Amino acid sequence: MHDERRRIEERVARLHDQRIKPAIYAASVPLEVAAWQAPGEPVSFEEAAAAPYAPFAMDTPWGPPWGTTWFRMNGRVPAEWAGRRVEAVIDLGFTGDWPGNQAEALVHRTDGTPLKAVNPLNQYVPIANPATGGEVIDYLVEAASNPDILANEFTAPTPLGDVRTAGDRPLYTFRRADLAVLDEEVWHLDLDLQVLRELMRELGEHDPRRHEITHALDRAMDVLDLDDVPGSATAVREALRPVLAKPAHASAHIVSGVGHAHIDSAWLWPIRETKRKTSRTFSNVTALADEYEEFVFACSQAQQYEWVRDNYPHVWERIKKSVAKGQWAPVGGMWVEADGNLPGGEALARQLIHGKRFFMDHFGIETKGVWLPDSFGYTAAYPQLAKLAGNDWFLTQKISWNQTNTFPHHTFWWEGIDGTRIFTHFPPIDTYNARFSGEEMSRAVRNYAEKGGATRSLAPFGWGDGGGGPTREIMERARRLKDLEGSAKVEIEHPDAFFAKARAEYPNAPVWVGELYLELHRATYTTQARTKQGNRRSEHLLREAELWATTAALHAPGYAYPYEKLDRLWKTVLLHQFHDILPGSSIAWVHREAEAEYARVAGELTALTGEAIAALGTGAPRVFNTSPRDRAEVVRTPEGAPVYVRVPANGSALLDPAEPPHPVTVSGGRCMENGIVRVQVTDDGTLSSVFDLRAGREVLAGPGNLLRLHTDLPNYWDAWDIDEHYRNRYTDLLEPDSVTVVEDTPLVGAIRVVRSFGKGSRITQTITVRAGSARVDFETDIDWHETEKILKAGFPVDVRAAHSSAEIQFGHIQRPTHTNTTWEAARFEVSGHRWVHIAEPGYGVAVINDSTYGHDVTRTVREDGGTTTRVGLSLVRAPRIPDPEADQGRHRLTYALLPGASIEDAVAEGYALNLPLRVADSAGEPEPVVSAEGEGVTVEAVKLADDGSGDVVVRLYESRGGRASGVLRTGFPLAGAEITDLLERPLEPARTDGNAVPVRLRPFESGR
């Protein structure tokens, strides 16, 4: 037989694209359209319905960036269309085929009921099936003219990312608003051809099945009447039926499909637009559920459900009905799909608590898995927290984006830092926006790493990132691929069902230990520093407000614990931990609003803490310590004078001066010493020496606190990525404007260094040594005006460290300092929370911070044979895409060097730096609500129980990485104690002895 594949494939392609697709809609008539441009921000349906509308013609430009235009559409179904399937077809002037980052619209009835959304891949609104003829159409369409931020593929900055800079030129040209007859037989023929053509192209050239499909397509095209495509469509489908009916091989891979619509809670659009996106997508999904009884849709992010509940009650009711029918699957159990590295431990717990509670309260469903397809790496604390929240499985996708190494598993047990394991799946289809194309199905089989051990994988299907979700075309593909020779088989089912089957067939899946590090998007630890600082500060202010509110509730008669305010503020902070807000990868509008929200949250929380302390009564000045460790340090009086005080953990003490162990001396304008550490500042503003007087050794192996300005232009994703070549070009900032002693007292010595550089940037640093502390602080004020640069502070330390330890949620993680393999080499920029620690046996040093997350650790051997381990703390970046002004302006932050530090010291000082002592008048002298005895036993949160019972909840963990035995003591009469899960549900009783609760913890175990 001659090889005619090329002729046949080209023939089929032309007939399919040029004759069959255009015949899907058999007839059409235009709708009458009028328009009203809403001023400013979106308005309610009621306001839009009462607005004056002007006639609007097709091919007319409309829609300024971020604007809203309401269209009134009227029409009548022609009588001759009786018995046909009639739809409205609306094309707003869509650009490309991505639904999420351009014009979108929601169609309403005149009573305000949302019907369905329209986007590039979902342009229809059902009218009647079958029509009787004469149906009257009267719709109000809310159209959003969101700009396409991706139009230049992130190759150039754009002003469109903020309504303040986007201008008002119309972005779109309205193309179509018609009533049309859908020819179902032609539509189905189009889908038959799509599935067969794509499958054919994926099969090998020597595969008989490929040739069978090819010739079947050729024969079918012989049946097609070019002059009457609708009239011949049934015959063409009959010709294809045998090749579509052949069942899959018995050993075919099984793809468990679940509908999905990944909706970023903010990204290339502001939060206000996400609220509307949820209504559009969820309207479409619930409509699709009515059409396809086998359809199952997985939807995460309780925050988005709450937006719909509060703003779109009709859509909310439809969701509840779909949930009740089993077609809508709440998943994920988190308030939002948060960043996987940056939220603090308590915040990550609250993500799970608030998310799971929402689904339980509103649907009576306890979600069983963590659904995080699109975060930028995943902390090794997740397995423990997920299990403590009652979860059985974990799903992610993003690790497929690794730059260097291919992750070796798709189904595996993930083991966290405490030893907890959770069953985890990583879909080999390599997308959370699957549409069951031939290429995707082939990729899922080809990639699948568990061949021979397991047979199934998950595929979230539907258009996403900006929403959109599954379409009827995707559902039709799934039906055709349910059992088709040459393809994997598609089973649509709930994620819980998939995980149950996957675990049953593969109980001895391989184990991955530690973090799931994404070898990409490493700059998300640093970009948009003010957003990150707002998050860090909010987390600690929440801790402070909860502790002192609990103290007041127990000891101040008449004080009412502010449950609702704390709940609302927590949810605001949790929302902004979304994986494109906190990482700094959103447009300017998002980060501008985030900074304003963090300022509001800080003001409210400061006021709540003040009210709680005031409730204890007014009297003498007291010092309040919110951290979990006793403190002896210098604090400022309200007048600004330094005082050395001792304050118990989670407690308070009178502002009475205590005698420090050794006074601070400043000599020669450059040297500060306090009997613990001696710090020498050079004329260039760096540290030439940090001498540990206790250990009798020099800490530094080179200039300390060396500020280095690197060129920072990644290959593609500017806000997201830092590529390793950034190291190759840099400027050391060694020419200060001034180096001046600014404080010289027995309690505080401080030297200020001012530097001007670059494009008008300026850094003012105050280097401070305090009595009684080994910590050297660098209070830093940056006025930043650079572009495509990153600023790092380097500390070359004279220790031979085999690994670094960085704080993560409820513990820390160790990472090798060598680059023996590509896996270690790929970790050239990593994340940590309040501290990073490096050590050799017998001696360690920590670098502590109050707001940064990114750092690098490198190791070199000097000519004298000694080893230098260098910590480079990432302070601020200057990407231009998607926010051209990212990080520009003022930044105030503090980091510190802690010589002679153990892990326990790093933990204590990390808390201390982030939870400064508070001075306030108070007459009350209550015992701390709870105090912990025992090394490594660390209290993370103290609050009242969420059920309003008045019970006290204490969250604690083992922080050193070893076993811990200790005692919790309460400052109130203890009636009893229980160990609970994260949702405060009792697990087992705890032994008590008076007001003491004995505690035993495994390494990094979190106790409740």
Short mmCIF file of N, CA and C in Angstrom, two decimals, residues 147 241 359 372 381 420 436 495 508 517 543 566 597 659 873 963 974 1001:
data_model
loop_
_atom_site.label_atom_id
_atom_site.label_comp_id
_atom_site.label_asym_id
_atom_site.label_seq_id
_atom_site.Cartn_x
_atom_site.Cartn_y
_atom_site.Cartn_z
N PRO A 147 -7.51 44.27 30.72
CA PRO A 147 -6.44 44.26 29.72
C PRO A 147 -5.70 42.92 29.71
N ARG A 241 -17.93 5.88 13.12
CA ARG A 241 -18.35 5.18 14.33
C ARG A 241 -17.51 3.94 14.63
N PHE A 359 -16.15 24.71 54.68
CA PHE A 359 -16.83 23.65 53.93
C PHE A 359 -17.69 22.78 54.85
N LEU A 372 -3.14 21.93 45.96
CA LEU A 372 -2.25 23.08 45.72
C LEU A 372 -1.48 22.88 44.42
N ALA A 381 6.99 21.17 56.13
CA ALA A 381 6.06 21.13 57.27
C ALA A 381 4.67 20.69 56.85
N THR A 420 5.95 12.61 59.71
CA THR A 420 4.60 12.37 59.19
C THR A 420 4.66 12.17 57.68
N PHE A 436 -7.99 17.28 27.64
CA PHE A 436 -8.02 15.94 27.05
C PHE A 436 -7.65 15.95 25.57
N PRO A 495 -11.91 13.62 43.34
CA PRO A 495 -10.51 13.38 43.73
C PRO A 495 -10.37 12.38 44.87
N ASN A 508 2.69 0.67 48.67
CA ASN A 508 4.13 0.76 48.93
C ASN A 508 4.81 1.73 47.97
N TYR A 517 11.08 21.25 46.59
CA TYR A 517 11.71 22.50 46.17
C TYR A 517 11.47 22.70 44.67
N ARG A 543 -0.48 37.18 66.59
CA ARG A 543 -0.05 36.41 67.76
C ARG A 543 -0.16 37.27 69.01
N LEU A 566 -10.93 39.27 65.28
CA LEU A 566 -9.74 38.45 65.00
C LEU A 566 -9.99 37.51 63.82
N GLU A 597 -3.90 47.30 52.80
CA GLU A 597 -4.59 46.37 53.69
C GLU A 597 -3.73 46.00 54.89
N GLU A 659 20.33 45.22 86.22
CA GLU A 659 21.75 45.47 85.97
C GLU A 659 22.21 44.57 84.83
N LEU A 873 21.99 37.34 52.36
CA LEU A 873 20.58 37.62 52.61
C LEU A 873 20.04 38.52 51.51
N ARG A 963 14.17 15.16 70.57
CA ARG A 963 13.07 14.85 71.48
C ARG A 963 13.04 15.88 72.62
N LEU A 974 -6.65 25.23 86.26
CA LEU A 974 -6.77 24.26 85.16
C LEU A 974 -7.76 23.17 85.55
N LEU A 1001 7.47 15.43 73.23
CA LEU A 1001 7.36 15.69 71.80
C LEU A 1001 8.48 15.00 71.03
#
